[in-house]
Coordinates of C-alpha atoms in Angstrom, one line a residue:
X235 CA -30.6 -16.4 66.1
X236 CA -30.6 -17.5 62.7
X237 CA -34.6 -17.1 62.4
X238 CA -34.0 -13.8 63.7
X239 CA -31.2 -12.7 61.0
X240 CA -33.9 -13.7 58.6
X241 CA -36.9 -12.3 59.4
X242 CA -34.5 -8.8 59.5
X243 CA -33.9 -9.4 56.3
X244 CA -36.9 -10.5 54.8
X245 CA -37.8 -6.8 56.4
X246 CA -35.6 -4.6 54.9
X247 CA -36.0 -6.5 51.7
X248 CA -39.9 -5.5 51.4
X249 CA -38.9 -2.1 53.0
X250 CA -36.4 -1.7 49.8
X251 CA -39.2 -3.0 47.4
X252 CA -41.8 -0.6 48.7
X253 CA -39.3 2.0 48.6
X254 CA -38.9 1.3 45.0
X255 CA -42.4 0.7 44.1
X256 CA -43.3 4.3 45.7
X257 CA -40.0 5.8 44.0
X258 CA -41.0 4.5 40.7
X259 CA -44.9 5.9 41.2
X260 CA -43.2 9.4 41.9
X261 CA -41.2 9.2 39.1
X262 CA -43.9 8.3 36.7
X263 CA -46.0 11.0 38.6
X264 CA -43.4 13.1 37.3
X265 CA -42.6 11.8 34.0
X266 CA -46.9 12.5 33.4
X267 CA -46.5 16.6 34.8
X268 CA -43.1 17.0 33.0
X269 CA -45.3 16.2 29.6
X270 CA -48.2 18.0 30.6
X271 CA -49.3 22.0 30.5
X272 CA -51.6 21.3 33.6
X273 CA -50.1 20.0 35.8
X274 CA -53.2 20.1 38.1
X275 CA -55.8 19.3 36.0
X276 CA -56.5 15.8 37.1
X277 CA -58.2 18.0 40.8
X278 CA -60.3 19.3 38.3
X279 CA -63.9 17.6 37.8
X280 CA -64.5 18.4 34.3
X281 CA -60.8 18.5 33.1
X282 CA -61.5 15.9 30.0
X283 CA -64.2 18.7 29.3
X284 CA -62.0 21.9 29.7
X285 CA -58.4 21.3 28.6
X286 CA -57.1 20.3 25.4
X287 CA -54.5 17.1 24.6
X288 CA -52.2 16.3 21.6
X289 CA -55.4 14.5 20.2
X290 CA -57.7 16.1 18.4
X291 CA -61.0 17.3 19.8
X292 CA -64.3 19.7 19.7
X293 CA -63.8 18.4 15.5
X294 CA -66.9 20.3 13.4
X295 CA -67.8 20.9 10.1
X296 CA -69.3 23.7 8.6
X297 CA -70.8 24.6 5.5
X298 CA -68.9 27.1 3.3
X299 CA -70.4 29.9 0.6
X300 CA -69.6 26.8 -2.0
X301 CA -70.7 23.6 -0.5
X302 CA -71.4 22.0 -3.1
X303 CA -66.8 21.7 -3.5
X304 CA -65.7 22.1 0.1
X305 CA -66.1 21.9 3.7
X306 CA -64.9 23.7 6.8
X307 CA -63.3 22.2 9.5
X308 CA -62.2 23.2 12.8
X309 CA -60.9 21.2 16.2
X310 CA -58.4 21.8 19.0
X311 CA -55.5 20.3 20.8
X312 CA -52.8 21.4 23.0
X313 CA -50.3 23.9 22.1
X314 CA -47.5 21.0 22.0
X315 CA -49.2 20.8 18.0
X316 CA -48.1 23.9 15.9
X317 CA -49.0 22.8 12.7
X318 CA -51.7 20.7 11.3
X319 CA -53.1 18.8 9.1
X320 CA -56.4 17.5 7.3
X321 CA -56.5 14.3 4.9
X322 CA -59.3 13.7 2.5
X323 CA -60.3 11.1 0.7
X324 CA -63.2 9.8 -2.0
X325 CA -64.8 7.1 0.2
X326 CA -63.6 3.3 -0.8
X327 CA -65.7 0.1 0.2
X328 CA -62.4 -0.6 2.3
X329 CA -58.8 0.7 3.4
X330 CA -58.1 1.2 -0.1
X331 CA -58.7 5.3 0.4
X332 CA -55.6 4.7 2.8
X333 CA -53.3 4.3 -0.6
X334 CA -51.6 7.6 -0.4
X335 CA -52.4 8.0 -4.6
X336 CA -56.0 8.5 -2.9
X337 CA -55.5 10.9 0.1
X338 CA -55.1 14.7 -0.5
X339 CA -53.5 16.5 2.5
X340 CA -53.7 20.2 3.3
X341 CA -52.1 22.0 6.2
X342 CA -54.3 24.1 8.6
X343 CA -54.3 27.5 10.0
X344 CA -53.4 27.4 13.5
X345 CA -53.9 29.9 16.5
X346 CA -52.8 29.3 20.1
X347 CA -55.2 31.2 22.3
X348 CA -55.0 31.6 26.2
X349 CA -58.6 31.9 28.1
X350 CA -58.7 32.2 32.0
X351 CA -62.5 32.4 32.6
X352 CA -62.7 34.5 35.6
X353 CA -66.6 34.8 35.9
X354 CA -66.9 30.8 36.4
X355 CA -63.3 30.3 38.3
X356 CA -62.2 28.5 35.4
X357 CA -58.4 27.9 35.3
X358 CA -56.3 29.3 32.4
X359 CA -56.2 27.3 29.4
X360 CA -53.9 27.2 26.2
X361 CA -55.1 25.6 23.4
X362 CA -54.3 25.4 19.9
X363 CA -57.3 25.7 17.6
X364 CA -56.9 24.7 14.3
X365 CA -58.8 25.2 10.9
X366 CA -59.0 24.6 7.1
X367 CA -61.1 24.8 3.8
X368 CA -61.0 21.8 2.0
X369 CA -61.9 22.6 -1.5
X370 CA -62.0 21.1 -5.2
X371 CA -64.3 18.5 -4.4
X372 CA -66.9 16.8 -6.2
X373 CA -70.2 17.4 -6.1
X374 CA -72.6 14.8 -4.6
X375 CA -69.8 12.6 -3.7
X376 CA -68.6 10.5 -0.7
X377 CA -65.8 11.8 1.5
X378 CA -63.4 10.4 4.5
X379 CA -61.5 13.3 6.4
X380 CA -59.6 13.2 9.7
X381 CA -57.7 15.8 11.8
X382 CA -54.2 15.6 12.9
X383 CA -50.6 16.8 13.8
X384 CA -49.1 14.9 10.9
X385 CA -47.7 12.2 12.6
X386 CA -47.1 8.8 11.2
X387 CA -48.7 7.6 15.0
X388 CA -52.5 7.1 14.8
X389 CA -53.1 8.2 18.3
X390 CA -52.9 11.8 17.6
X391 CA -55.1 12.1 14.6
X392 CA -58.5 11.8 14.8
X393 CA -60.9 9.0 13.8
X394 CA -62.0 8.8 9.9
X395 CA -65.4 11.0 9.4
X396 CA -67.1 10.4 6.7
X397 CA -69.2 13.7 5.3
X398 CA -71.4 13.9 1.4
X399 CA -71.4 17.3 -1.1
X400 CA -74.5 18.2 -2.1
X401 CA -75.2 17.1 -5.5
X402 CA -75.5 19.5 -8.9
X403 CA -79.0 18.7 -9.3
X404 CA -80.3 21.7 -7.5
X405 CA -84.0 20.7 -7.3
X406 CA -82.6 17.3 -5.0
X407 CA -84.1 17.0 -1.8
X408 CA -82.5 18.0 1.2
X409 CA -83.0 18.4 5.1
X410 CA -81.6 20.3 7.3
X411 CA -82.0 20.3 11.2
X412 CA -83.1 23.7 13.6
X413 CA -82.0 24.4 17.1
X414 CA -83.5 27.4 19.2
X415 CA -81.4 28.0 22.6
X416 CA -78.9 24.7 24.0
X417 CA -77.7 27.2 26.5
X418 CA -77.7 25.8 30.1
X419 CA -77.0 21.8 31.2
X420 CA -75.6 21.3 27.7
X421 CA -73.8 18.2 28.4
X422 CA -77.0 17.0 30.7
X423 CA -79.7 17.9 29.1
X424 CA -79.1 19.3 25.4
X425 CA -77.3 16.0 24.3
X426 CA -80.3 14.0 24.4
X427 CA -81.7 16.4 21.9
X428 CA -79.3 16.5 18.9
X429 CA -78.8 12.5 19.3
X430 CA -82.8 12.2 19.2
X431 CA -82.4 14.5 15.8
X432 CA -79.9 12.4 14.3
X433 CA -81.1 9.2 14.8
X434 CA -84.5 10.4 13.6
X435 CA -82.6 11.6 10.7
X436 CA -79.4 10.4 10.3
X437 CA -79.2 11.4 6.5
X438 CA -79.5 14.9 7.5
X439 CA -77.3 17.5 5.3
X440 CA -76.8 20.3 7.6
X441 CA -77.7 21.8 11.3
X442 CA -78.6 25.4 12.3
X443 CA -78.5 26.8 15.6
X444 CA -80.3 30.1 16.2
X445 CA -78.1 31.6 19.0
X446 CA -77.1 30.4 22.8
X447 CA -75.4 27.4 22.4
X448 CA -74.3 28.0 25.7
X449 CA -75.3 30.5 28.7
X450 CA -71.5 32.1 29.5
X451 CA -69.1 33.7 26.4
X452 CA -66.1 32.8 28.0
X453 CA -67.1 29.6 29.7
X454 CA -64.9 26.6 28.4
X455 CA -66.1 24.2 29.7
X456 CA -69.3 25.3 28.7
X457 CA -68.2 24.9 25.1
X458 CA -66.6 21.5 26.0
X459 CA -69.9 20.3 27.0
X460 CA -71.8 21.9 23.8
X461 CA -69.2 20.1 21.5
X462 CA -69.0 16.8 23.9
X463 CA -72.7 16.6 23.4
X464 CA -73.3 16.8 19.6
X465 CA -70.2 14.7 19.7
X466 CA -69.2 12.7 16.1
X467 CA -72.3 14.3 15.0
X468 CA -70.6 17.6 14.8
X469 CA -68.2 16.3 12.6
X470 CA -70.2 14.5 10.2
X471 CA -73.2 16.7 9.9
X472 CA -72.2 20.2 8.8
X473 CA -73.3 23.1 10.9
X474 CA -74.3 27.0 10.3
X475 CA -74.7 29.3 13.5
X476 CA -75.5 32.3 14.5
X477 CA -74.7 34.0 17.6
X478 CA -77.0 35.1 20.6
X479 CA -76.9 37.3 23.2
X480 CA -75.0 34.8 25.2
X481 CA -71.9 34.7 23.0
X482 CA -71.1 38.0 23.2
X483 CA -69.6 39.5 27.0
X484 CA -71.6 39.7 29.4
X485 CA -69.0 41.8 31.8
X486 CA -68.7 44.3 29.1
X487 CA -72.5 44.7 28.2
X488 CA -72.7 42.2 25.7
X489 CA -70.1 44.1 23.4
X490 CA -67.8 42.1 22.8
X491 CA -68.1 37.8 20.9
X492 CA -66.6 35.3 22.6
X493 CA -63.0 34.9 22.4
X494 CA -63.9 31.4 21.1
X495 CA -66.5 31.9 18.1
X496 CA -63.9 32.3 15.6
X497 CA -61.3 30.0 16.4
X498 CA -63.9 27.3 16.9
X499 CA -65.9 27.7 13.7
X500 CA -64.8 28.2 10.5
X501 CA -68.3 30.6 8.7
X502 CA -68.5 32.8 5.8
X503 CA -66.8 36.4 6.1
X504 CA -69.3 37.8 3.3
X505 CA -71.6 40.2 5.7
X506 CA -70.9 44.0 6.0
X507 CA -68.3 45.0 8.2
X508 CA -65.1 43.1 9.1
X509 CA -66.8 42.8 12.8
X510 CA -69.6 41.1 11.2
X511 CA -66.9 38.5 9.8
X512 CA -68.3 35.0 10.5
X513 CA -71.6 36.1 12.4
X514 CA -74.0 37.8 9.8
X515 CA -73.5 35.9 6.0
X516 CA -75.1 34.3 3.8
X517 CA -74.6 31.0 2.0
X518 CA -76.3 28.9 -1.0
X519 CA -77.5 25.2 -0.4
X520 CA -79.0 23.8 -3.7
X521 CA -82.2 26.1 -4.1
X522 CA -82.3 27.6 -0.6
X523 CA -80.5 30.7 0.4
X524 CA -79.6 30.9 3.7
X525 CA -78.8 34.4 5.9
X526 CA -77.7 34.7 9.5
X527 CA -78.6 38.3 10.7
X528 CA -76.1 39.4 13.9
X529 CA -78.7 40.3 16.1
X530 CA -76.9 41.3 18.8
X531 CA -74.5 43.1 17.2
X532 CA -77.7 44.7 15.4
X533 CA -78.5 46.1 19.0
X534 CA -75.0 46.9 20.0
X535 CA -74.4 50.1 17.5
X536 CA -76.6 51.4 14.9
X537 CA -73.5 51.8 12.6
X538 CA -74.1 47.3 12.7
X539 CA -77.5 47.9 12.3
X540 CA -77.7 50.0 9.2
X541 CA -74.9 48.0 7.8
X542 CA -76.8 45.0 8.1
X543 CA -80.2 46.1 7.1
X544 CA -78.7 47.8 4.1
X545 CA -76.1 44.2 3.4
X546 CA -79.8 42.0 3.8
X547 CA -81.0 44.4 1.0
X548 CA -78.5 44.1 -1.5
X549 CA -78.4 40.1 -0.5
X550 CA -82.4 39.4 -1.4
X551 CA -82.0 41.6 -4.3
X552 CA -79.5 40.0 -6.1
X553 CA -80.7 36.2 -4.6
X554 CA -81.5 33.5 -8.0
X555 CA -82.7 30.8 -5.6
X556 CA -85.6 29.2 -5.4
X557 CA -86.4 29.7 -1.3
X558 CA -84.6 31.9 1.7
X559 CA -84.2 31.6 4.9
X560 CA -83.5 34.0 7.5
X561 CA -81.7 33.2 10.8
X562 CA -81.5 35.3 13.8
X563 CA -80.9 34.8 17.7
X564 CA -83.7 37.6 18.7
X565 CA -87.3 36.6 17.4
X566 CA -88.8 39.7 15.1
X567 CA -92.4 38.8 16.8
X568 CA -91.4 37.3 20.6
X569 CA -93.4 34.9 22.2
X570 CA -94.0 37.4 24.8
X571 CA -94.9 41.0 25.0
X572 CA -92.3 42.8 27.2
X573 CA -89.6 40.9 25.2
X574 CA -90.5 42.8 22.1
X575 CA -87.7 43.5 19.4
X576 CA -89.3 46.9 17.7
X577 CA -86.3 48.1 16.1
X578 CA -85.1 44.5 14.9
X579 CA -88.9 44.6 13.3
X580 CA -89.2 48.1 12.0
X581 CA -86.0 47.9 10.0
X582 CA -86.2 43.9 8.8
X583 CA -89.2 43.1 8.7
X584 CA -90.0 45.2 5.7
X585 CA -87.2 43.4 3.1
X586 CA -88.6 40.2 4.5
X587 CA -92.3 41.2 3.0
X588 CA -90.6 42.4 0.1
X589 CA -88.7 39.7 -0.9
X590 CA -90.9 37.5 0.1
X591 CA -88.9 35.5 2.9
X592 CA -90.1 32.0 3.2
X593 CA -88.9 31.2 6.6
X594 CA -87.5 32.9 9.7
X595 CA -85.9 30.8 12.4
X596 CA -85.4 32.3 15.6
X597 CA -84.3 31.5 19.3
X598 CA -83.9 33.5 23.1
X599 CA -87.6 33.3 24.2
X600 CA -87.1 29.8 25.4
X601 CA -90.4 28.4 24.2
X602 CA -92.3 27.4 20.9
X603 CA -94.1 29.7 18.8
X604 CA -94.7 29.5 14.9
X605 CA -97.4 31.8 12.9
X606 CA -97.5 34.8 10.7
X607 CA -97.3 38.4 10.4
X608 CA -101.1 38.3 9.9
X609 CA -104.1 37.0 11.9
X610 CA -105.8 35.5 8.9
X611 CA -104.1 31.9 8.8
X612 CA -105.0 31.2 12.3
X613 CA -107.5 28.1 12.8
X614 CA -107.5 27.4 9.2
X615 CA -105.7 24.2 7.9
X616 CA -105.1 25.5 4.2
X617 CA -103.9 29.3 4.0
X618 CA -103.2 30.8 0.9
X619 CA -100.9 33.6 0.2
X620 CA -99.3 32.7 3.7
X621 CA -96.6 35.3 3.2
X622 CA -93.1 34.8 5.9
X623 CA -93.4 31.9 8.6
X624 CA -91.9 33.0 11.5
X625 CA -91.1 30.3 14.2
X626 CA -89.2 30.5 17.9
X627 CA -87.8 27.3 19.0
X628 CA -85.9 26.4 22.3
X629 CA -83.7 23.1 22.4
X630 CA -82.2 23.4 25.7
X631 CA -83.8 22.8 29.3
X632 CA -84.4 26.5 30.5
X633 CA -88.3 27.4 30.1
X634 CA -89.7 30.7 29.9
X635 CA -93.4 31.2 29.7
X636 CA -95.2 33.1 27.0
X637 CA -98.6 34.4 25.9
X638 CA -101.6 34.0 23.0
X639 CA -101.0 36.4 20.4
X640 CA -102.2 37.1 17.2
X641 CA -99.6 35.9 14.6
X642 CA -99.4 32.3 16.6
X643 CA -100.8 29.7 14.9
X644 CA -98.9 27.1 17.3
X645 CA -97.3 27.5 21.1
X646 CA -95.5 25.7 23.3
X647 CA -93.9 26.2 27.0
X648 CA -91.6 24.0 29.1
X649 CA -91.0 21.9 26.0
X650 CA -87.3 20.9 24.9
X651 CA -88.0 20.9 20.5
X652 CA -85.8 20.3 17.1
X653 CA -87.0 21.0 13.9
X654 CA -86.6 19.0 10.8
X655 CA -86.8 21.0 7.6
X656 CA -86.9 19.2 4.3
X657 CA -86.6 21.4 1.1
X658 CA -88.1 19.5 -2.2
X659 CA -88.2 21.2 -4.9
X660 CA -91.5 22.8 -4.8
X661 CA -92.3 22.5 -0.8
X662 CA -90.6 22.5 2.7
X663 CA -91.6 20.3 5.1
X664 CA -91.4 21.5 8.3
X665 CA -91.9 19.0 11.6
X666 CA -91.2 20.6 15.3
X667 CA -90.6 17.5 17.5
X668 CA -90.5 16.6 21.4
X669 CA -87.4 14.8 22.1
X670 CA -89.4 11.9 22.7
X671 CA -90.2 12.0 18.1
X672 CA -93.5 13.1 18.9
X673 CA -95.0 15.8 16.6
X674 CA -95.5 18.8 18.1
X675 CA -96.3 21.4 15.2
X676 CA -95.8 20.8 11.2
X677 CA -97.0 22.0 7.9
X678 CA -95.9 22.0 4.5
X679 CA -95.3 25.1 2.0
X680 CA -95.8 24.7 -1.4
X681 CA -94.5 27.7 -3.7
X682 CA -95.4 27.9 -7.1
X683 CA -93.6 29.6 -10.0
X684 CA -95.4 32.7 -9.5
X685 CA -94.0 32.9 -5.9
X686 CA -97.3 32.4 -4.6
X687 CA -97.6 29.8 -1.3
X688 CA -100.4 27.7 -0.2
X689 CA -99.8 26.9 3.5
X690 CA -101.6 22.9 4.9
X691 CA -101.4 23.1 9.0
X692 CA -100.7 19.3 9.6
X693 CA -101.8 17.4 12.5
X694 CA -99.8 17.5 15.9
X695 CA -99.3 14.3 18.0
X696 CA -98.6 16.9 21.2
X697 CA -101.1 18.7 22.3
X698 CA -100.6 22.3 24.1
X699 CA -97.9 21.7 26.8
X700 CA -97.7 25.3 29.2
X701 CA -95.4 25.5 32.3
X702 CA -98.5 26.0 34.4
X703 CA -99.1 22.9 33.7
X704 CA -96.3 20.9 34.9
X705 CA -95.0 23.7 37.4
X706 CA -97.3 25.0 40.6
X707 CA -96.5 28.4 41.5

């Protein structure tokens, strides 16, 4: 009898234990939803992709009309953080930047935006995105910066980035990095790409992407995997973009940019039209001028179009620097001829042979092509009086295939490419690699005071890759 009274209750004790146990899981279970705008996310295979937290993420840095004294930075976090901050600091050899006499702190603009992508069954999400100008800064000089509600808590600011001005000497090399089309399997497939960049060149000044960094507008968790890819890299390296076909609407004919260009990057608002804000501008970096061209847009009204034509005008003819560079999602000559741009052409191409336009960087053909306007450079290794290069460059996996024509000097299919672009004084060096560092096309421009360029074809490491080749129909 006594054995039996005890083994009753040893019973009801674990039964009362487990009870507790369970109770205490569903409270915590709770305690986590009560703090949490989704409340369902965790059935969600991407969640840590799509929605936002108190700690900041999707951090970038972009390159303002005055680099030289400031940056732009941009990153989100839930709407629980209404207001928010950005510290700076010259960079110490230790923790001494931490010394509040050394930290400067401004407060950032802040928008909470709701998105329910529809077209991908996306759920809703409510984020906070948040931006700033930090300005009066030195040129040439060391910086630490990080992102954060304000809290005297570390876990809900951001790690310490560190990011360099440009210096005042003007004629000081500098590289920047070029990205045709990310655009499908970002996270996959793209990520490789823009790590193999930076570690090739890790002292790299700035990025440009020429349009479709992803494939759908609206798509957040497309943009979580663009900005989970590039990760710390975005927010070290500054970047300049310009948007493609794919991040404007597709449901309402490509009219309308993505509710998220804006809020996500922070880019000059000095192009034509207040729709043009932060899409076509133009920027200085040392002796390089630097124009994006809204090229959808362009096609969308030709109200844009005139505006930007007559904008790109006025910006060449008043330009003091040394070299320009034109950026646009569609390629003025495509790699293929049924994806012809005419108008784009007929009304651009024209200030670009007047003002003699160094280099146009392109994307949306999804494979490599780099030449002239003329025939006459083509199987020569020294060209004189080269005139525009014109190149089309695809980062992403998706291949199109494209055809011999008679401004390509170089081509390329079913290749995944970045371009490193180095600016010294006198020349660019310009290097198109696989994303194994393998050479795939390069030459070097040297402009004299005159304006006149000598053009030196370099030798690839690659040889002609075509789809044909790796793809049996």
């Amino acid at each position: 009898m006594k054995k039996i009274i005890i083994v009753l209750l040893s019973f009801v004790i674990l039964t009362a234990c487990k009870t507790a146990v369970k109770e205490a899981h569903h409270h915590d279970d709770g305690h986590l939803h009560s703090h949490s705008h989704y409340s369902g996310m965790l059935g969600i295979d991407a969640h840590k992709l799509i929605f936002p937290s108190k700690v900041p993420d999707r951090i970038i840095v972009s390159l303002t009309e005055d680099a030289s004294h400031s940056f732009a930075v941009n990153w989100r976090t839930n709407q629980q953080v209404d207001t928010a901050y950005v510290q700076v600091a010259e960079e110490t050899h230790g923790p001494d930047f931490l010394l509040d006499k050394n930290k400067q702190q401004f407060t950032a603009k802040t928008e909470l935006i709701t998105l329910e992508n529809t077209r991908d069954q996306e759920p809703l999400v409510n984020a906070a995105f948040h931006s700033a100008i930090v300005k009066n800064l030195k040129e040439g000089t060391n910086y630490v910066y990080r992102v954060g509600d304000g809290n005297k808590n570390d876990d809900t600011w951001s790690e310490w980035f560190q990011i360099k001005t440009p210096p005042s000497n003007q004629s000081e090399p500098f590289s920047f990095i070029y990205f045709g089309d990310a655009q499908n399997d970002v996270k996959s497939m793209w990520s490789r790409v823009i790590r193999k960049s930076y570690k090739m060149m890790p002292e790299v000044d700035f990025m440009l992407h020429a349009g479709d960094l992803i494939n759908h507008s609206e798509s957040d968790k497309e943009w979580g995997e663009w900005f989970y890819a590039g990760s710390f890299i975005h927010a070290t390296v500054p970047s300049i973009m310009t948007p493609g076909n794919h991040e404007y609407d597709k449901s309402v004919d490509r009219k309308n940019l993505s509710a998220l260009w804006r809020p996500q990057f922070t880019l000059p608002e000095n192009g034509p039209l207040d729709e043009l804000k932060e899409t076509c501008y133009a920027l200085d970096y040392q002796n390089m001028k630097v124009v994006s061209i809204d090229a959808q847009s362009f096609y969308n009204s030709e109200y844009s179009a005139k505006a930007q034509t007559k904008w790109l005008d006025s910006v060449l003819a008043s330009n003091t620097k040394k070299w320009v560079t034109i950026t646009m999602h569609y390629p003025i000559y495509s790699t293929k001829k049924g994806r012809d741009n005419k108008e784009l052409r007929e009304n651009l191409k024209p200030l670009i042979d007047k003002y003699n336009v160094d280099l146009v960087l392109q994307g949306h053909d999804h494979t490599y092509a780099r030449g002239y306007a003329s025939n006459e450079g083509l199987g020569k290794t020294i060209v004189k009086d080269a005139g525009t290069v014109y190149a089309v460059s695809v980062s992403g996996p998706k291949m199109y295939e494209s055809q011999d024509q008679e401004w390509m000097v170089k081509r390329g299919e079913f290749t995944q490419l970045f371009q490193i672009i180095t600016v010294e004084n006198d020349t660019i060096k310009y290097n198109s690699y696989t994303t194994k560092g393998k050479v795939y096309d390069s030459f070097d421009l040297v402009k004299n005071d005159k304006g006149e360029k000598t053009l030196t074809n370099n030798k690839a490491e690659v040889n002609l890759r075509l789809k044909k080749d790796f793809v049996k129909e």
